Coordinates of C-alpha atoms in Angstrom, one line a residue:
M422 CA 28.5 27.8 143.7
K423 CA 25.0 28.6 142.3
K424 CA 24.9 30.6 139.1
G425 CA 22.5 33.2 140.5
F426 CA 24.6 33.7 143.6
L427 CA 27.7 34.1 141.5
W428 CA 26.3 36.8 139.3
G429 CA 24.9 38.6 142.3
A430 CA 28.3 38.6 143.9
K431 CA 29.9 39.9 140.7
A432 CA 27.3 42.7 140.6
V433 CA 27.9 43.7 144.2
V434 CA 31.7 43.7 143.9
F435 CA 31.5 45.6 140.6
A436 CA 29.4 48.3 142.2
L437 CA 31.8 48.5 145.2
L438 CA 34.8 48.8 142.7
I439 CA 33.1 51.6 140.8
S440 CA 32.3 53.4 144.0
S441 CA 35.8 53.0 145.3
I442 CA 37.3 54.3 142.0
Y443 CA 34.9 57.3 142.0
L444 CA 35.8 58.2 145.6
S445 CA 39.5 57.8 144.9
Y446 CA 39.2 60.1 141.9
T447 CA 37.3 62.8 143.9
Q448 CA 39.8 62.5 146.7
S449 CA 42.7 62.9 144.4
N450 CA 41.1 66.0 142.9
D451 CA 40.2 67.3 146.3
P452 CA 41.4 65.3 149.3
Y453 CA 40.0 68.0 151.6
R454 CA 36.4 67.5 150.4
F455 CA 35.2 66.1 153.8
F456 CA 38.2 67.3 155.9
T457 CA 38.1 68.9 159.3
G458 CA 41.4 70.2 160.6
L459 CA 44.1 72.9 160.4
G460 CA 45.1 74.5 157.1
S461 CA 48.8 75.0 156.1
E462 CA 49.6 78.6 157.1
I463 CA 49.7 80.7 160.3
S464 CA 50.5 84.2 161.3
I465 CA 51.3 86.0 164.7
S466 CA 50.1 89.5 165.6
P467 CA 52.8 92.1 166.2
N468 CA 52.4 92.0 170.0
D469 CA 52.4 88.2 170.1
D470 CA 49.0 87.9 171.7
R471 CA 46.9 86.5 168.7
L472 CA 47.2 83.8 166.1
L473 CA 45.7 83.7 162.6
F474 CA 45.1 80.3 161.0
S475 CA 42.9 78.6 158.5
Y476 CA 40.7 75.7 159.6
Y477 CA 38.6 73.2 157.6
T478 CA 35.1 72.2 158.8
N479 CA 33.7 69.5 156.5
G480 CA 35.8 70.7 153.6
N481 CA 35.0 74.4 154.1
E482 CA 38.3 76.3 154.9
Q483 CA 37.9 79.7 156.7
I484 CA 40.2 82.1 158.7
Y485 CA 40.1 82.0 162.5
S486 CA 42.0 83.8 165.2
S487 CA 42.8 82.7 168.7
S488 CA 44.9 83.7 171.7
I489 CA 48.5 82.7 171.6
S490 CA 47.6 79.8 173.9
G491 CA 45.0 78.5 171.5
K492 CA 42.0 79.8 173.5
D493 CA 39.3 82.4 172.6
V494 CA 38.9 81.1 169.0
Q495 CA 36.9 83.4 166.7
Q496 CA 35.9 82.8 163.1
L497 CA 36.8 85.8 160.9
T498 CA 35.6 84.8 157.4
T499 CA 32.3 83.0 156.7
S500 CA 32.0 82.3 152.9
S501 CA 30.3 79.1 152.0
E502 CA 31.4 79.3 148.4
T503 CA 35.1 79.9 148.7
R504 CA 38.0 78.6 150.8
S505 CA 39.9 81.3 152.7
H506 CA 43.5 80.6 153.6
T507 CA 47.1 81.9 153.9
P508 CA 46.4 84.7 156.4
R509 CA 49.0 87.4 157.2
Y510 CA 48.8 90.1 159.8
S511 CA 49.8 93.7 158.9
N512 CA 52.8 95.0 160.9
D513 CA 50.5 97.2 163.1
G514 CA 48.0 94.4 163.6
K515 CA 45.0 96.4 162.4
K516 CA 44.5 94.4 159.2
F517 CA 45.2 91.0 157.7
L518 CA 45.3 89.7 154.2
F519 CA 44.2 86.3 153.0
L520 CA 43.7 84.3 149.8
A521 CA 40.4 82.9 148.7
K522 CA 39.4 80.4 146.0
K523 CA 36.6 78.1 145.0
A524 CA 37.1 74.5 146.0
D525 CA 37.9 73.4 142.4
A526 CA 41.6 72.6 141.9
N527 CA 41.9 74.9 138.8
E528 CA 40.3 78.0 140.4
Q529 CA 42.6 80.9 141.1
N530 CA 43.5 82.4 144.4
V531 CA 42.3 85.9 144.9
L532 CA 44.0 88.3 147.2
N533 CA 41.8 90.0 149.9
V534 CA 42.5 92.5 152.7
T535 CA 40.3 93.1 155.8
N536 CA 40.2 94.6 159.2
A537 CA 41.6 92.5 162.1
D538 CA 38.1 91.5 163.1
G539 CA 37.3 90.2 159.6
Q540 CA 34.9 93.0 158.9
T541 CA 34.8 95.0 155.5
P542 CA 36.9 92.6 153.4
Q543 CA 38.2 94.1 150.1
K544 CA 39.3 92.3 147.0
V545 CA 42.8 93.4 145.9
S546 CA 43.8 91.2 142.9
D547 CA 41.6 90.8 139.8
D548 CA 40.5 87.6 138.1
S549 CA 43.4 87.7 135.6
L550 CA 45.9 86.6 138.3
H551 CA 46.4 83.6 140.5
V552 CA 48.1 84.7 143.7
T553 CA 50.2 82.2 145.6
D554 CA 51.7 84.2 148.5
A555 CA 51.4 87.8 149.9
V556 CA 52.9 90.0 152.6
F557 CA 52.4 93.5 153.9
S558 CA 55.1 96.2 153.5
K559 CA 56.8 97.5 156.6
N560 CA 54.6 100.6 156.5
N561 CA 51.4 98.6 155.8
Q562 CA 50.7 100.8 152.8
Q563 CA 51.5 98.2 150.2
I564 CA 51.1 94.4 149.7
Y565 CA 53.7 92.5 147.9
F566 CA 52.5 89.3 146.3
I567 CA 53.5 86.5 143.9
G568 CA 51.1 86.0 141.0
M569 CA 50.8 84.1 137.7
P570 CA 48.3 84.3 134.8
A571 CA 45.1 82.6 136.0
S572 CA 44.7 81.4 132.4
D573 CA 47.7 79.1 132.9
L574 CA 46.1 77.1 135.7
G575 CA 45.6 73.5 134.9
K576 CA 47.8 73.6 131.7
L577 CA 50.3 70.9 131.0
E578 CA 53.9 71.7 131.9
G579 CA 55.6 73.5 129.0
T580 CA 52.4 74.8 127.5
A581 CA 51.8 77.7 129.9
E582 CA 52.4 81.1 128.4
G583 CA 53.5 82.9 131.6
G584 CA 55.1 82.2 134.9
S585 CA 55.3 83.6 138.4
N586 CA 56.3 87.2 139.1
L587 CA 56.5 89.7 141.9
Y588 CA 53.7 92.3 142.2
V589 CA 52.8 95.2 144.5
A590 CA 49.4 96.5 145.3
D591 CA 48.5 99.8 147.0
V592 CA 46.2 99.1 150.0
Q593 CA 44.3 102.4 149.7
T594 CA 43.8 102.6 145.9
G595 CA 44.0 99.0 145.0
K596 CA 46.4 99.8 142.1
V597 CA 48.5 96.8 141.1
K598 CA 52.0 97.0 139.5
Q599 CA 54.2 94.2 138.2
L600 CA 57.8 94.4 139.6
T601 CA 59.5 91.5 137.9
K602 CA 59.1 90.0 134.4
K603 CA 61.1 86.8 134.8
D604 CA 58.2 84.3 134.5
Y605 CA 59.6 81.9 137.0
F606 CA 58.4 78.3 137.1
S607 CA 58.0 78.6 140.9
M608 CA 58.2 81.3 143.5
G609 CA 57.3 81.4 147.2
D610 CA 58.0 82.3 150.8
L611 CA 57.7 86.0 150.7
A612 CA 59.4 88.2 153.4
V613 CA 60.1 91.9 153.5
D614 CA 62.2 94.5 155.3
D615 CA 62.7 98.2 154.8
D616 CA 64.7 97.9 151.6
D617 CA 64.1 94.4 150.1
V618 CA 61.5 91.8 149.4
Y619 CA 62.7 88.2 149.8
Y620 CA 61.4 85.1 148.1
T621 CA 62.5 81.7 147.0
V622 CA 62.9 80.7 143.3
F623 CA 63.2 77.3 141.8
N624 CA 66.3 77.0 139.6
E625 CA 67.1 73.3 139.6
H626 CA 66.8 73.7 143.4
E627 CA 65.2 76.3 145.7
E628 CA 67.3 79.5 146.0
L629 CA 66.7 82.7 148.0
Y630 CA 66.3 85.9 146.0
S631 CA 65.8 89.5 147.0
Y632 CA 64.2 92.5 145.1
N633 CA 65.6 95.9 146.1
L634 CA 62.8 98.4 146.3
K635 CA 65.0 101.4 145.8
A636 CA 67.1 100.1 142.9
N637 CA 64.2 98.0 141.5
K638 CA 66.7 95.2 141.0
E639 CA 66.6 91.5 141.7
Q640 CA 69.5 89.4 142.8
R641 CA 70.3 86.1 144.4
V642 CA 71.1 86.2 148.1
N643 CA 74.5 84.7 148.7
Y644 CA 74.8 83.3 152.2
N645 CA 77.7 80.8 152.0
K646 CA 76.1 78.2 154.3
L647 CA 72.6 78.7 153.1
T648 CA 72.7 76.3 150.1
G649 CA 70.7 73.5 148.7
D650 CA 67.0 73.2 148.7
I651 CA 65.4 75.4 151.3
Y652 CA 61.6 75.9 151.9
E653 CA 59.3 78.0 154.0
T654 CA 61.9 80.6 154.6
T655 CA 61.1 83.3 157.1
F656 CA 63.2 86.1 158.8
T657 CA 63.3 87.3 162.4
P658 CA 61.8 90.8 162.9
S659 CA 65.4 92.1 163.3
G660 CA 66.4 90.3 160.1
D661 CA 69.5 88.6 161.6
Q662 CA 68.2 85.0 161.4
V663 CA 66.4 82.8 158.9
A664 CA 64.2 79.9 159.8
Y665 CA 63.5 77.4 157.0
T666 CA 62.7 73.8 156.4
A667 CA 64.9 71.3 154.5
V668 CA 65.4 67.6 154.0
S669 CA 67.2 66.1 156.9
K670 CA 70.5 64.4 156.2
E671 CA 69.1 61.2 157.8
S672 CA 66.4 61.0 155.1
E673 CA 68.4 62.1 152.0
N674 CA 68.9 58.6 150.8
S675 CA 65.5 57.2 151.9
S676 CA 62.4 56.7 149.8
L677 CA 60.5 59.4 151.8
Y678 CA 62.1 62.7 152.5
E679 CA 61.7 64.2 156.0
Y680 CA 61.5 68.0 156.3
E681 CA 62.9 69.4 159.5
L682 CA 63.1 72.9 160.8
F683 CA 66.5 74.7 160.6
L684 CA 67.8 78.1 161.9
F685 CA 70.5 80.1 160.0
D686 CA 72.4 82.9 161.7
I687 CA 73.4 85.5 159.2
Q688 CA 76.2 87.1 161.2
S689 CA 77.9 83.8 162.3
N690 CA 77.0 82.0 159.0
K691 CA 76.0 78.9 161.0
T692 CA 73.1 76.6 160.5
E693 CA 71.4 74.6 163.3
Q694 CA 68.8 71.9 163.0
L695 CA 66.0 72.6 165.4
T696 CA 63.7 69.6 165.1
T697 CA 63.9 65.8 164.6
L698 CA 60.2 65.1 164.2
K699 CA 60.9 62.7 161.3
S700 CA 58.0 64.0 159.2
S701 CA 57.4 67.4 157.7
V702 CA 57.4 70.9 159.2
N703 CA 55.4 73.8 157.6
S704 CA 54.9 77.5 158.0
P705 CA 57.5 78.5 160.6
V706 CA 56.9 82.0 162.1
F707 CA 59.1 83.9 164.5
F708 CA 57.5 85.5 167.6
H709 CA 58.1 89.3 167.7
K710 CA 58.9 89.6 171.4
Q711 CA 59.9 86.1 172.4
N712 CA 62.8 83.9 171.3
K713 CA 60.5 81.3 169.9
V714 CA 59.3 79.9 166.6
I715 CA 55.8 78.6 166.0
F716 CA 55.2 76.0 163.3
L717 CA 52.9 73.3 161.9
H718 CA 53.9 69.7 162.3
D719 CA 52.4 67.4 159.7
T720 CA 51.7 64.2 161.6
A721 CA 50.3 62.3 158.6
W722 CA 53.2 63.0 156.3
A723 CA 53.1 62.2 153.4
A724 CA 49.4 61.3 153.1
Q725 CA 46.6 63.6 151.9
P726 CA 44.9 65.4 153.5
E727 CA 47.7 66.8 155.7
E728 CA 47.0 66.6 159.4
Y729 CA 48.7 69.4 161.3
K730 CA 49.5 70.0 164.9
L731 CA 50.4 73.5 166.0
K732 CA 53.7 73.6 168.0
T733 CA 56.3 76.1 169.3
I734 CA 60.0 75.7 169.9
D735 CA 62.1 77.8 172.3
L736 CA 65.3 78.7 170.4
K737 CA 67.3 78.7 173.6
T738 CA 66.2 75.5 175.3
K739 CA 65.0 73.8 172.2
E740 CA 61.9 72.7 174.1
I741 CA 58.9 71.9 171.8
Q742 CA 55.4 72.4 173.1
E743 CA 52.0 71.8 171.4
V744 CA 49.4 74.6 171.2
K745 CA 46.0 73.0 171.4
L746 CA 43.4 75.1 169.6
S747 CA 40.0 75.2 171.2
V748 CA 38.2 74.6 167.9
P749 CA 35.0 72.6 167.6
K750 CA 35.5 68.9 166.9
D751 CA 33.4 67.3 164.3
T752 CA 33.5 63.6 165.4
N753 CA 30.8 62.6 162.9
N754 CA 32.7 64.1 160.0
S755 CA 35.9 62.6 161.2
A756 CA 34.4 59.1 161.0
L757 CA 32.9 59.9 157.6
N758 CA 36.3 61.2 156.4
K759 CA 38.0 58.0 157.6
L760 CA 35.4 55.8 156.0
V761 CA 35.7 57.6 152.6
G762 CA 39.4 57.3 152.9
Y763 CA 39.3 53.6 153.4
I764 CA 36.8 53.0 150.6
G765 CA 38.7 55.3 148.1
N766 CA 42.1 53.8 149.1
G767 CA 44.2 52.3 146.3
Y768 CA 44.6 49.1 148.3
T769 CA 40.8 48.8 148.5
I770 CA 40.6 49.3 144.7
G771 CA 43.2 46.6 144.2
L772 CA 41.5 44.1 146.5
L773 CA 38.1 44.6 144.8
Y774 CA 39.7 44.3 141.4
V775 CA 41.2 40.9 142.4
V776 CA 38.0 39.7 144.0
L777 CA 35.9 40.6 140.9
L778 CA 38.3 39.0 138.4
S779 CA 38.6 36.0 140.7
L780 CA 34.9 35.5 140.4
F781 CA 35.1 35.7 136.6
T782 CA 38.1 33.3 136.7
Y783 CA 36.0 30.7 138.6
S784 CA 33.2 31.1 136.0
F785 CA 35.6 30.7 133.1
H786 CA 37.1 27.6 134.6
K787 CA 33.8 26.1 135.5
N788 CA 32.2 26.7 132.1
K789 CA 35.1 26.6 129.7
H790 CA 37.9 25.0 131.7
K791 CA 40.1 28.0 131.0
P792 CA 41.2 29.4 134.4
Y793 CA 44.0 31.6 133.2
V794 CA 42.2 33.6 130.5
I795 CA 41.2 36.4 132.9
S796 CA 44.8 36.6 134.4
I797 CA 46.3 36.7 130.9
I798 CA 43.9 39.5 129.8
S799 CA 44.7 41.5 133.0
L800 CA 48.5 41.1 132.6
S801 CA 48.2 42.1 128.9
I802 CA 46.4 45.3 129.9
A803 CA 49.2 46.0 132.4
I804 CA 51.9 45.5 129.7
V805 CA 50.1 47.7 127.2
G806 CA 49.8 50.3 130.0
V807 CA 53.5 50.3 130.8
V808 CA 54.4 50.8 127.1
A809 CA 51.8 53.6 126.9
S810 CA 53.3 55.3 129.9
F811 CA 56.7 55.6 128.3
V812 CA 55.2 56.9 125.1
T813 CA 53.0 59.4 126.9
A814 CA 55.9 60.6 129.1
A815 CA 58.2 61.1 126.0
V816 CA 55.6 62.7 123.6
F817 CA 53.0 64.4 125.8
D818 CA 53.3 64.9 129.5
P819 CA 55.8 63.1 131.9
W820 CA 53.4 63.4 134.9
V821 CA 50.6 61.7 133.0
G822 CA 53.0 59.0 131.9
I823 CA 54.0 58.4 135.5
A824 CA 50.4 58.1 136.5
I825 CA 49.7 55.6 133.7
G826 CA 52.8 53.7 134.6
T827 CA 51.9 53.5 138.3
L828 CA 48.4 52.3 137.5
S829 CA 49.8 49.7 135.1
I830 CA 52.3 48.4 137.7
G831 CA 49.4 48.0 140.2
I832 CA 47.4 46.0 137.6
A833 CA 50.4 43.8 137.0
A834 CA 50.7 43.1 140.7
C835 CA 47.0 42.2 140.8
S836 CA 47.5 40.0 137.7
I837 CA 50.2 37.9 139.5
I838 CA 47.8 37.4 142.4
L839 CA 45.1 36.3 139.9
F840 CA 47.5 33.7 138.4
L841 CA 48.0 32.2 141.8
I842 CA 44.2 32.2 142.5
A843 CA 43.6 30.6 139.1
F844 CA 46.1 27.9 139.9
V845 CA 44.4 27.2 143.3
I846 CA 40.9 27.2 141.7
K847 CA 42.2 24.7 139.1
Q848 CA 43.8 22.4 141.6
V849 CA 40.9 22.5 144.0
T850 CA 38.2 21.8 141.3
T851 CA 40.4 19.0 139.8
T852 CA 40.8 17.3 143.1
H853 CA 37.1 17.7 143.8
N854 CA 36.2 16.1 140.4
H855 CA 38.6 13.2 141.0
S856 CA 37.1 12.5 144.4
L857 CA 33.7 12.2 142.7

């Protein structure tokens, strides 16, 4: 192999490796940067004739509405600087709320409310709060929402000064009041009736809590059969049933949990599994006038970005149907997104790493007869990385430690392959030299 060609190959592979690492980094920070597809939250109008959903177009997430069949799609928000998501209809259908944030991962969600046609949007929460969920009161005069200090976004676990709490905002005046002062690590899945606001709280596992609006008192909801980790909880309009997602029994002992849809009847205290999709179900919502639930099915579970299909299930027949939304398809962007995904894939990075170091291995063996030097250096880096991951996890941040450990294990695997390649290079060149 000519020296000039060898150095040219090294330069090309090195450039590809740097590009792959860069794309992997940008994708890990924002996997939706080039994405076109459904967002993760939906809402149904009070008379069951319209849907609210968020939709990405080339990474720009905005709020749309459609007929219940997925036709007559209308874009309701149009910001080019912020992503709008998590829409919720008011109980009279005249308004909806939504959250908006800049694309950066550490930017806070701001609560907004607007007319049903998307006109005259108004900001509800200020820049001091990061809002994660919100819902209208039954009389539509208040909005209950979950918020945490925006200053705590991006901080390492254990260093944040505050946590999540329940707030209420007056729709007319915009006045905001904090209702709880518990600073929970995690809260979500807001629901409301005439007397209580319901939400889930993480205390070793997800638990359902209620806040009584008359007594201004919080308590855990004790449904005997509603135990364990529950997610995406939502109540029927009558309040007698709860839909939620949970890990299926079949996947409890597997390496990848599968989240199915369940239905809990409060009066009979019985739970029924509704789906066996073997992936992940998100954002279940009850119809108001039909015995159905609409939900999002993540067909790419557990990859990023999430790729949802909108589906309904009849609670009597258990028939599942897909709702096909008449949204514009961006085929060019889809191809670009897949290409970026392939280039920024961890396996691609590993392959390029092995190819690059294999070229250096060949050079070292040819010039200095030391084929294993590069493999030994690579394995040494992996060993140091594993040790550093334990130290980082124990002293600083467990998640950073896990990330370093995962990277180090990947380098170790590549190093083993490099040892095999070095052995082959040595044998082939030795045989070739003997033949001469």
